[in-house]
mmCIF file of C-alpha atoms in Angstrom:
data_model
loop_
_atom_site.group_PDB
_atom_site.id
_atom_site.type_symbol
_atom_site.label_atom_id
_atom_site.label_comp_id
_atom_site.label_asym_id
_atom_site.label_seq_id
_atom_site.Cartn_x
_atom_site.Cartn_y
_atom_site.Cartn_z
ATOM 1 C CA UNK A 90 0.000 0.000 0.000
ATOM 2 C CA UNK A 91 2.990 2.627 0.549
ATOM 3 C CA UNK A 92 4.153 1.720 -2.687
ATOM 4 C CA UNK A 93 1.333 2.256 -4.355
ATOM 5 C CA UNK A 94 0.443 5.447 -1.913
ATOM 6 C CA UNK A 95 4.165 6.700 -3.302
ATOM 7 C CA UNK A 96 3.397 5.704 -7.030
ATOM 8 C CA UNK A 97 0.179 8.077 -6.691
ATOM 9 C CA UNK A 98 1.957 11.247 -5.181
ATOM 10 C CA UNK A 99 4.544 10.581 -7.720
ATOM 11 C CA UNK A 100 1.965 11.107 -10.710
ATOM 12 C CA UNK A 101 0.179 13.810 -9.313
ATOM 13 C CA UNK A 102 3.731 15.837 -9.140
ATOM 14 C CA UNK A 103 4.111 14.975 -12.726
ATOM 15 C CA UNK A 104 0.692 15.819 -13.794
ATOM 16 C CA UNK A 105 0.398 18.494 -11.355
ATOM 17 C CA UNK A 106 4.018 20.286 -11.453
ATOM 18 C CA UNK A 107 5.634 19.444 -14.685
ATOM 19 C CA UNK A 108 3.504 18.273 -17.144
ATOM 20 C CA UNK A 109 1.894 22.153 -17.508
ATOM 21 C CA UNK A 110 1.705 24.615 -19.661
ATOM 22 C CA UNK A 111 -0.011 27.899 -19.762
ATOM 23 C CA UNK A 112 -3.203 26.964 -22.205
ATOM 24 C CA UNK A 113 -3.983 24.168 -19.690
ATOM 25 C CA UNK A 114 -3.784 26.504 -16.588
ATOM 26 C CA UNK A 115 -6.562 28.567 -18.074
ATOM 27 C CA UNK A 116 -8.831 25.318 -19.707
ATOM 28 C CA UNK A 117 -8.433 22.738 -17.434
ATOM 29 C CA UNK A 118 -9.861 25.085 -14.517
ATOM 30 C CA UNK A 119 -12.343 26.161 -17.396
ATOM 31 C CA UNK A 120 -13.303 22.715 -17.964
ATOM 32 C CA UNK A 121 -14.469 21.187 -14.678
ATOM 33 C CA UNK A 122 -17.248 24.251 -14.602
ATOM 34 C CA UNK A 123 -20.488 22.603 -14.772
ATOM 35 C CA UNK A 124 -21.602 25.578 -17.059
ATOM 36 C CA UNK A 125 -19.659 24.215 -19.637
ATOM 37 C CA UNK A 126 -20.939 20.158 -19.328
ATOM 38 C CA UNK A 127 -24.567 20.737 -19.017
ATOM 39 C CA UNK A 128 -25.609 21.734 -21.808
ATOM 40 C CA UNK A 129 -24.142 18.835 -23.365
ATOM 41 C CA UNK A 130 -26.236 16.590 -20.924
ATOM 42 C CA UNK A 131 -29.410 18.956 -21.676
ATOM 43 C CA UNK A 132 -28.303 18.765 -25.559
ATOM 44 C CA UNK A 133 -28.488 14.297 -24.577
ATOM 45 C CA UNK A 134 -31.586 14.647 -22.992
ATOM 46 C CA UNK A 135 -33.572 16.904 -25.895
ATOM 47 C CA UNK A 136 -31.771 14.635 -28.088
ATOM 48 C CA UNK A 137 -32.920 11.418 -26.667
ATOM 49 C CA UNK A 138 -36.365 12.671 -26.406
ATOM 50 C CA UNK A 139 -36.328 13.576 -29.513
ATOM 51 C CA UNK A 140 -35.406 10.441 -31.521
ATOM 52 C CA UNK A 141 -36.307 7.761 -28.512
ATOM 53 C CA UNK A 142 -39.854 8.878 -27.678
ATOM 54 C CA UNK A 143 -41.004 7.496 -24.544
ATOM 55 C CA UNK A 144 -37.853 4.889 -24.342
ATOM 56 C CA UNK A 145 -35.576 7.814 -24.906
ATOM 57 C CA UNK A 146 -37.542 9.055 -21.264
ATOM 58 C CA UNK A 147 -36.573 6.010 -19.764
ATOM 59 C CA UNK A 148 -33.063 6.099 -20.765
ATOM 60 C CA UNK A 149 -32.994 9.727 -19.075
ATOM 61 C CA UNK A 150 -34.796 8.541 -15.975
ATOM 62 C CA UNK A 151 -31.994 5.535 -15.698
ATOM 63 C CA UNK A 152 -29.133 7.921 -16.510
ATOM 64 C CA UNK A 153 -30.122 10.477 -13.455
ATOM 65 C CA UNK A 154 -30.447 7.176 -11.333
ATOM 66 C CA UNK A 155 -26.576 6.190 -12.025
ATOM 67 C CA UNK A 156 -25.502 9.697 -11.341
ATOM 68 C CA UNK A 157 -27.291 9.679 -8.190
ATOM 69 C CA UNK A 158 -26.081 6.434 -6.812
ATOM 70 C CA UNK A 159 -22.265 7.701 -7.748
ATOM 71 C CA UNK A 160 -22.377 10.662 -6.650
ATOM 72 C CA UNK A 161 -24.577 9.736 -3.226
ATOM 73 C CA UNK A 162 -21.904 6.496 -2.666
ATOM 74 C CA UNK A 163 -18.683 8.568 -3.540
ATOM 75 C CA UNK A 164 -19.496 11.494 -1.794
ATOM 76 C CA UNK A 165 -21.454 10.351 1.428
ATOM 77 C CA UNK A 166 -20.256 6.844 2.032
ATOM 78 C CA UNK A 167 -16.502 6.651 0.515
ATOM 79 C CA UNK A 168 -15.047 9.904 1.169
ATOM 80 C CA UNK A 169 -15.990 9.835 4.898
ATOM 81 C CA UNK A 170 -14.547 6.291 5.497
ATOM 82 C CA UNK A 171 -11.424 6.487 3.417
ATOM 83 C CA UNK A 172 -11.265 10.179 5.061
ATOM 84 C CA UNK A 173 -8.269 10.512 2.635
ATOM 85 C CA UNK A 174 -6.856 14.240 2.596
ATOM 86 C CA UNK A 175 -6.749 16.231 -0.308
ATOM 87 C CA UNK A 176 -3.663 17.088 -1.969
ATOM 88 C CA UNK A 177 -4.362 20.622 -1.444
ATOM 89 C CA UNK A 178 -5.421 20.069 2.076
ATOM 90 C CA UNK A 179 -2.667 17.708 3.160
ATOM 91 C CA UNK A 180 -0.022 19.248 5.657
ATOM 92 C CA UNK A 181 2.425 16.678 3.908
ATOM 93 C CA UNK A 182 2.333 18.545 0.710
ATOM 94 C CA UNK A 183 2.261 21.924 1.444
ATOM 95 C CA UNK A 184 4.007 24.429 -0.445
ATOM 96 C CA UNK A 185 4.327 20.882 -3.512
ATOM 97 C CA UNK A 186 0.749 21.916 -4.826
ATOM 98 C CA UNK A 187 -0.020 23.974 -7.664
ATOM 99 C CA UNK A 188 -3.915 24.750 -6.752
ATOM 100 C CA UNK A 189 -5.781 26.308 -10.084
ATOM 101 C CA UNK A 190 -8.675 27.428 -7.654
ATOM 102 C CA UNK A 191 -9.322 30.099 -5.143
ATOM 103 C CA UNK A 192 -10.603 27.932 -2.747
ATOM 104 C CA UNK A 193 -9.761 24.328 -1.564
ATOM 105 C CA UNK A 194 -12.317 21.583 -1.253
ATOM 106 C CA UNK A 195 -12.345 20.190 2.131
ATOM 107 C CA UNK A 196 -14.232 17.070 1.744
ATOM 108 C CA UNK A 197 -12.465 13.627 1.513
ATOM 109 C CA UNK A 198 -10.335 12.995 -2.011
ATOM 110 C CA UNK A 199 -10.851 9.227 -2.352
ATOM 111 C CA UNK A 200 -13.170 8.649 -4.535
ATOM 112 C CA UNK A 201 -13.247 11.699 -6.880
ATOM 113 C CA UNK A 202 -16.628 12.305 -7.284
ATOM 114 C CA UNK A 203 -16.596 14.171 -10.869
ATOM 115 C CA UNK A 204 -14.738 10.820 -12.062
ATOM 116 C CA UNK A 205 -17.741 9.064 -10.691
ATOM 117 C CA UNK A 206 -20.357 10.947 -12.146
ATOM 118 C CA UNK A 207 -19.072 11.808 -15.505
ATOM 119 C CA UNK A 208 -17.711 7.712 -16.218
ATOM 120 C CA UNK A 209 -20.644 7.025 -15.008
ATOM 121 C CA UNK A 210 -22.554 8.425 -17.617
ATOM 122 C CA UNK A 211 -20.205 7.802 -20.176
ATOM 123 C CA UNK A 212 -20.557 3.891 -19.675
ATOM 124 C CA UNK A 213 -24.218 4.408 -19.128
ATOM 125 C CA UNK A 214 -24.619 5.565 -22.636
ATOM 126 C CA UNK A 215 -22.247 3.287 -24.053
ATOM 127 C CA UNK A 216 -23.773 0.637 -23.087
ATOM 128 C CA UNK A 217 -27.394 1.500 -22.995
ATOM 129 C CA UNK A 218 -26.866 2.743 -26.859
ATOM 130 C CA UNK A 219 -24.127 0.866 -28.182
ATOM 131 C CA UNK A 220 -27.274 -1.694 -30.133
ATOM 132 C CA UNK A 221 -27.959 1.838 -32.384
ATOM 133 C CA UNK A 222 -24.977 3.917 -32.265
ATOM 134 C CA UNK A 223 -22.194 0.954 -32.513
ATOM 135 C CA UNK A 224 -18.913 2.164 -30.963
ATOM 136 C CA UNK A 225 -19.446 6.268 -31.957
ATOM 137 C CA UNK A 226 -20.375 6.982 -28.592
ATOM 138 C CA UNK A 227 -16.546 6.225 -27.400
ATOM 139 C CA UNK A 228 -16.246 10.346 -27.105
ATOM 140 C CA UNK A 229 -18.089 10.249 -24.112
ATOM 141 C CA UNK A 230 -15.452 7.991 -22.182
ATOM 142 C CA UNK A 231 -13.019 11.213 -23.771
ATOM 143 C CA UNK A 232 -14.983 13.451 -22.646
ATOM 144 C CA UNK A 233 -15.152 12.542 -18.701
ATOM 145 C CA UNK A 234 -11.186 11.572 -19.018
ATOM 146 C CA UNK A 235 -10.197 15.340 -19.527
ATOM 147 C CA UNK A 236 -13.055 16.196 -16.635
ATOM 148 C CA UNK A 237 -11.300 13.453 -14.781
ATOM 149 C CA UNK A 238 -7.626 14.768 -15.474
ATOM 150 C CA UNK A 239 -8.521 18.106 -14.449
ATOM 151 C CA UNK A 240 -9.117 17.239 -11.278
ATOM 152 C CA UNK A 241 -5.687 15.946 -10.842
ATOM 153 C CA UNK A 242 -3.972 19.136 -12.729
ATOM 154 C CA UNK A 243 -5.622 21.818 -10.616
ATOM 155 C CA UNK A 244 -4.873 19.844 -7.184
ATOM 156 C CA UNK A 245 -8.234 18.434 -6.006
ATOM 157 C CA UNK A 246 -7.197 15.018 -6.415
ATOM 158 C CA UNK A 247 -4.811 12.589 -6.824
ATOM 159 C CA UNK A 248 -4.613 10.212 -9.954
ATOM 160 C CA UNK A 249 -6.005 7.080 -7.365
ATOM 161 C CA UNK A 250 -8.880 8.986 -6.364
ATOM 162 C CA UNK A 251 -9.807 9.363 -10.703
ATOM 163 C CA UNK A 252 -8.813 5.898 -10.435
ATOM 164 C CA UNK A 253 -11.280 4.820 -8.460
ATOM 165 C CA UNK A 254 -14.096 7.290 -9.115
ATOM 166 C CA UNK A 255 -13.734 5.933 -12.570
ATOM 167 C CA UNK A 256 -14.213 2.230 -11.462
ATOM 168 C CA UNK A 257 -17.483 3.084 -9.433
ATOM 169 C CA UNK A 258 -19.221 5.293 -12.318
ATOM 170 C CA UNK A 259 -19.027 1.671 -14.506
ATOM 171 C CA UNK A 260 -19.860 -0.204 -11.945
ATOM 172 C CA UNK A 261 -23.022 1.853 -11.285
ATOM 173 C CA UNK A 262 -23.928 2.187 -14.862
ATOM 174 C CA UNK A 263 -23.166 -1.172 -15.229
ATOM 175 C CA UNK A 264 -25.750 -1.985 -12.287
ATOM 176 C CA UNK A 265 -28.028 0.903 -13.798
ATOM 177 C CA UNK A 266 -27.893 -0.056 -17.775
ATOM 178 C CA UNK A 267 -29.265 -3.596 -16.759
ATOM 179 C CA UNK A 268 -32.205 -2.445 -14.405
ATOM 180 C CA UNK A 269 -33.098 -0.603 -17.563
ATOM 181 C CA UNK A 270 -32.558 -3.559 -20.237
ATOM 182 C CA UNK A 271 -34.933 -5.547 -17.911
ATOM 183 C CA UNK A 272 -37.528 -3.264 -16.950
ATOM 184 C CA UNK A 273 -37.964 -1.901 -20.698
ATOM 185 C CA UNK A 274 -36.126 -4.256 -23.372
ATOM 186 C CA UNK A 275 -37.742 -7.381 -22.272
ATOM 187 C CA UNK A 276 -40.919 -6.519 -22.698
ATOM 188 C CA UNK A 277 -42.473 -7.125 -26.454
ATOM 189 C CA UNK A 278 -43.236 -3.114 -26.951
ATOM 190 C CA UNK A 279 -39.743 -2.009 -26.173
ATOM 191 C CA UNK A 280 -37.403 -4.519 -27.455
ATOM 192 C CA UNK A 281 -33.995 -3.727 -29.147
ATOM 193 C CA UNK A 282 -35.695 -4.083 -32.629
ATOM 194 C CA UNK A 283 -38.304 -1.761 -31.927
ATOM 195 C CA UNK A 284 -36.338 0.890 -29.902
ATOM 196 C CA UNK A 285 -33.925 0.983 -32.689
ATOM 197 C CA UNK A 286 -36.855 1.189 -35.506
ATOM 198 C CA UNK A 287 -38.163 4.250 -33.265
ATOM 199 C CA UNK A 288 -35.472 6.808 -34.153
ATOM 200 C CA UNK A 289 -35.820 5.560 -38.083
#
C-alpha cells in the first residue's frame, strides 16, 4: 500500500508540477465548470427525447439514477470512510501543490466524485446505446477523461482517487444499464428491434 500510496503522489507531481503549460492553466480550470458540461447533458436529454420517444424518457430517468447512486456512494459513504486528505489540504504537501482554484475543497479525495459521475454516464450511454450507435459513442469515455484529469492538474485530487471514481461510475452504470434492459427491453413493446426502428 505505501508503494502504491508513493506511485500516486509521484503522478500527481508529474501531472500536477511538470507536465503544464499555460493553455492548460486557463482550460483545465475552465473545464471542470459545470456551465460548460450541461448543456451537453441537456443537448443528450432533448436529443434522446427527440429520436427515442417514450424509451428515450426512460433512458434519461436511468441515466439520473446512475448519477445519483455515484455521486450519493462517492461522496457520502466513501469519502468519509477512506477520510483521505486532499492534496491541497494535506499538511504533507504543502508548499508541492499547484492549486488552479481560489478555494480548496475540504471534503475527503478518495473517490473523486466528478470521475464518478461523468464515467458514469459515459458507460451508461455506451452501453445502454451501443445496439444503435455501434462504438461512436466512445467520445463520451473522452470526454469525462479530460473532466477526470482536471481534477488531478488543478490539485483536487490525486490520480487514485480518478482511479477509483472511474471504477465506481461503470460499476453503477453497469448496475443501472441492466435495471433498464430488464424493466424496458424485455418486454415485447420495447425490445432492441423496436427501440432501434423508433429513431428511423
Amino acid at each position: 500500500m505505501q508503494t502504491i500510496i508513493k506511485l500516486d503522489k509521484y503522478l500527481f507531481h508529474l501531472i500536477n508540477g511538470q507536465f503544464t503549460n499555460s493553455f492548460l492553466d486557463w482550460i483545465l480550470p475552465w473545464l471542470r465548470n459545470p456551465m460548460v458540461w450541461i448543456p451537453l447533458y441537456l443537448f443528450i436529454f432533448l436529443f434522446l427525447l427527440i429520436n427515442f420517444k417514450k424509451q428515450g424518457a426512460w433512458i434519461i430517468v436511468f441515466m439520473i439514477l446512475t448519477v445519483s447512486l455515484t455521486d450519493s456512494i462517492s461522496s457520502h459513504l466513501f469519502k468519509p470512510f477512506f477520510n483521505r486528505l486532499r492534496p491541497c489540504s494535506d499538511p504533507e504537501m504543502n508548499g508541492m501543490v499547484r492549486l488552479l482554484l481560489n478555494y480548496a475543497p475540504r471534503n475527503g479525495s478518495f473517490t473523486s466524485s466528478h470521475a464518478a459521475n461523468h464515467f458514469g454516464i459515459a458507460f451508461f450511454l455506451f452501453h445502454s446505446l451501443k445496439t444503435y450507435f455501434a462504438n461512436k459513442l466512445w467520445p463520451f469515455f473522452l470526454w469525462a477523461f479530460f473532466i477526470s484529469y482536471a481534477q488531478v492538474y488543478i490539485g483536487v485530487h490525486y490520480p487514485m482517487d480518478i482511479l477509483g471514481g472511474a471504477i465506481l461510475g461503470c460499476l453503477v452504470a453497469y448496475f443501472t444499464c441492466y435495471l433498464l434492459k430488464s424493466s424496458l427491453y424485455s418486454k415485447d413493446s420495447y425490445t432492441i428491434k423496436s427501440f432501434k426502428q423508433s429513431s428511423d
